[in-house]
Amino acid sequence: MPNHQQQANALNLLGWTHFLQSNYRRAIDFAEQAIALYREISDRSGEARALNHLGSAYVSLDQYEQAIDIYQQSLAIVHELGDQQTEVFVLGNLGETYRNASQYELAIDFYEQSLAIAREINHTSGELNALANLGSTYLSIGQYQQAINLYEQSLALSRQVSARAKEGILLNNLGVVYRNLGEHRRAIGFYEQSLAIAREVGNRQGESNALHNLGGAYQSLGQNERAIDFYEQVLTITREIGDRAGEGNALGNLGLAYSKQGQDERAIDFYEQHLGIAREIGDRPGEGRTLANLGRLLAEKDQSELAIVFLKAAVEVRESIRSDIRGLDTDLRQSFTNTIADDYRFLADLLLGQGRIPEAQQVLDLLKLEELREFTDITRATWTGSKLQYTDPEQDVIDAHSSLIALGSDVIVCEETNCAELNSLYDRLSTLTAQYNQQVEQFQETIRRNRSEDEIFQDPDSLSGEAEKLLSAYAQNGQQTVLIYPFVLEDKLWIVWAATGNVIGSVEVPVSQGELATTVQRFGELLNSPNQLAELQVTSQQLYDWIIRPLETELTANNIDHLIFVNDRVTRYIPMAALYDGEQYLLERYTLSTVLAPGLTDTEDRLTNIDESEVLGLGLTQAVADFSPLPAVSEELDAIVRSDDADATGVYPGQVFLDDDFTLDTLKENVINHRVLHMATHAAFVPGQAEESFIMLGNGDPLKIADIEAMERRLRNLHMVVLSACQTALGGTAGDGTEIAGISSYFLEVGRAETVIASLWVVADTSTSLLMQRFYELLASGELTKAEALRQAQLSLLYDEDTETRLAAARTAIAVTARDGRPPTTTGFNHPYHWAPFILIGNGL
């Protein structure tokens, strides 16, 4: 009769062995067999151990939900058995899994539970690990002082128990925190201590890491020669221990350091060596980074056309790894997202400088997606843009360069082994290098020749497919529409526009990012000052002159009546409706909307039949937490929603839940049956912190981003979401407005809503209620698009007119409504403060 206990133990050990060898699928297979046997013989302790191994395998495959479920099963068993030592370990594993999944609050919770039990039972190693992991989690979310405190506690404990290897790692981590704080000198002190310990205990990998960080610190201080010395030491060690990834990073950093020294040829040599290794080991982030660095170096050498080729290649690589970004560790992921947007901006600027506007427009669309990814820290398969196209001459350069890199890698490997084919390889490399240089010369000659014949010869034949599709949808609805991209760079503002029929253009506006941000901030302050209308209009006119004035001739000549903005950086905080030309607000001349990016905008659906467009109205009237009451919300929702046929006041059928009845469960249970979700409640969208942004539920609980994301399939029947009392950090010079787009993106995900209407700041309760009522009344007429209904509702406040007057005006002149020469006033709700903050994002039809 077989000994099931021995079989189970052997299977568990085999599974763990495969795990250590990175054979994760085999590890799962053996762990599952072990678990089945442990359950058969009722060995609960063995089952818990095998579950832990199984969870670890799923973590390594980035299947975090599966891993969490398995760890929870293990946790229940060890808790039941009273095995607190193992409980400390499992809680730590759960914390690590949530940290890998970027669910930092849950990670902190489990680490703190692990820490509490470890201290209770005097489990020193468990306490040390929990403190260190908490420190790393706080580092990931940018709470550096908290990270320092935790690392220092863990460091003291490691010294107490003489855990020298762990001490070295913690010193290195402290250096990273101080590096992020910009205290490079202090970081160097910790790196040097970490280096000494790594050498003492023979930790070659730790030695390499410390040297690498020292190189980065000195490079940040502008001491490139010292940085080069450290990177060369890293290169030696990584080659000795066979760390190809580390070797590649050292080569890439050497390239950057030599580039800073002005030694371009040496820099290019190191970059190309790094590309060879990156492609060999599948290091796509490293490949993308070095291609971008190579492009920037070529731009500095006034080879902009060639720079564009390599920057396009960098974009192509980075877009291709989107589905794998979860596989990067937290520090790498943060570094990855912090640098990509700058490279996209650099490429777009080069393209615009050469008049290659459609290509620049495609890059700008990809940039919008990148910024959303960075804000939300979520990768969505549906968030894809059109692939950048190479011209034939560009493709020839890319192909020749790739062949050169591949052969160069073969030469290096042969040099290390002194293979018999070395001389032959040298000859082939010389020949291929000469061919590549000739290819580059031909490429540049082709550009010079074609530029003399056609300045924009390299432009694709048309706009990106997404942009053309969006513009066509509006054209089919009888609206002459233009897409406007304000593109903010440090020293300039580009205004790029596109219309149907491949009408494109761009203009460079000489205003710096700093001056633009300061003006936007002042605009925001004046919008909240009812007695400073004259100054508000002067400031607004300055913004108009920068953003709209350059397009006036084109807009007039093409009879444009609808403007769609794809806003960038601080321009996201501008209520475009309130831009003033000296006589009129932009709202008075055009219907307005914004999109996150053309590729994220679905225009297939419409709200046409009132009886089939049920509204779920959720509202907060009472004071909760630090938020004031919104007494007009009840009247607002009552005027919008009729709950039954006997209700004579509501416009759309639906349901209303107020205050304590407005809960997360209410939202979950009812949203799937409605086409419109109207939430009249407080909300705060926090710049750079998706996890801190929220919508306030009626019972005082925050509706977090994670809650919205978790509803996913429940949102599939929605067409429109209206957030009628939200606010952002309007006008903050440090913000870039991605929080506005970021929050909206959770509702505008493919397969969910098509339109979001939100406000940029908290508006007076009464005027918000009135505007919303008029919007729905106008929309219910069936004669106006959503964007036009919003515009007419806003104009009704500006002109102090009722809905019937607005609807009559809209029937006769939807495109333009005259001011009738009336001077601006500050009575009633005329002031832009009341009507300007409301923006429509997505499908305006």
PDB file of C-alpha atoms in Angstrom, residues 74 85 111 250 297 308 331 373 378 433 454 513 525 545 604 617 621 665 721 745 759 775 777 827:
ATOM      1  CA  SER A  74      -3.609  28.611   3.316  1.00  0.00           C
ATOM      2  CA  GLN A  85       4.801  31.386  12.587  1.00  0.00           C
ATOM      3  CA  TYR A 111       2.006  43.480   6.065  1.00  0.00           C
ATOM      4  CA  ALA A 250      25.392  48.922 -17.480  1.00  0.00           C
ATOM      5  CA  LEU A 297      21.502  61.798 -29.309  1.00  0.00           C
ATOM      6  CA  ILE A 308      12.721  60.251 -35.801  1.00  0.00           C
ATOM      7  CA  ASP A 331      10.322  50.437  -9.293  1.00  0.00           C
ATOM      8  CA  ARG A 373      -2.086  54.480 -18.236  1.00  0.00           C
ATOM      9  CA  ILE A 378      -3.813  49.951 -15.177  1.00  0.00           C
ATOM     10  CA  THR A 433      28.938  48.708 -40.993  1.00  0.00           C
ATOM     11  CA  ASP A 454       7.470  68.345 -51.354  1.00  0.00           C
ATOM     12  CA  GLN A 513       4.743  75.836 -20.119  1.00  0.00           C
ATOM     13  CA  GLU A 525      -8.843  82.067  -9.350  1.00  0.00           C
ATOM     14  CA  ASP A 545      -5.100  84.273 -28.282  1.00  0.00           C
ATOM     15  CA  GLU A 604     -21.914  54.331 -32.600  1.00  0.00           C
ATOM     16  CA  GLY A 617     -30.401  59.267 -10.205  1.00  0.00           C
ATOM     17  CA  THR A 621     -28.358  66.329   0.048  1.00  0.00           C
ATOM     18  CA  ASP A 665     -24.835  48.166  -3.129  1.00  0.00           C
ATOM     19  CA  VAL A 721     -22.562  59.268 -16.888  1.00  0.00           C
ATOM     20  CA  SER A 745     -11.623  56.744 -18.470  1.00  0.00           C
ATOM     21  CA  SER A 759     -17.629  69.807 -13.740  1.00  0.00           C
ATOM     22  CA  PHE A 775     -29.839  70.022 -20.161  1.00  0.00           C
ATOM     23  CA  GLU A 777     -35.192  68.951 -20.991  1.00  0.00           C
ATOM     24  CA  THR A 827     -26.240  89.277 -12.012  1.00  0.00           C
TER      25      THR A 827
END
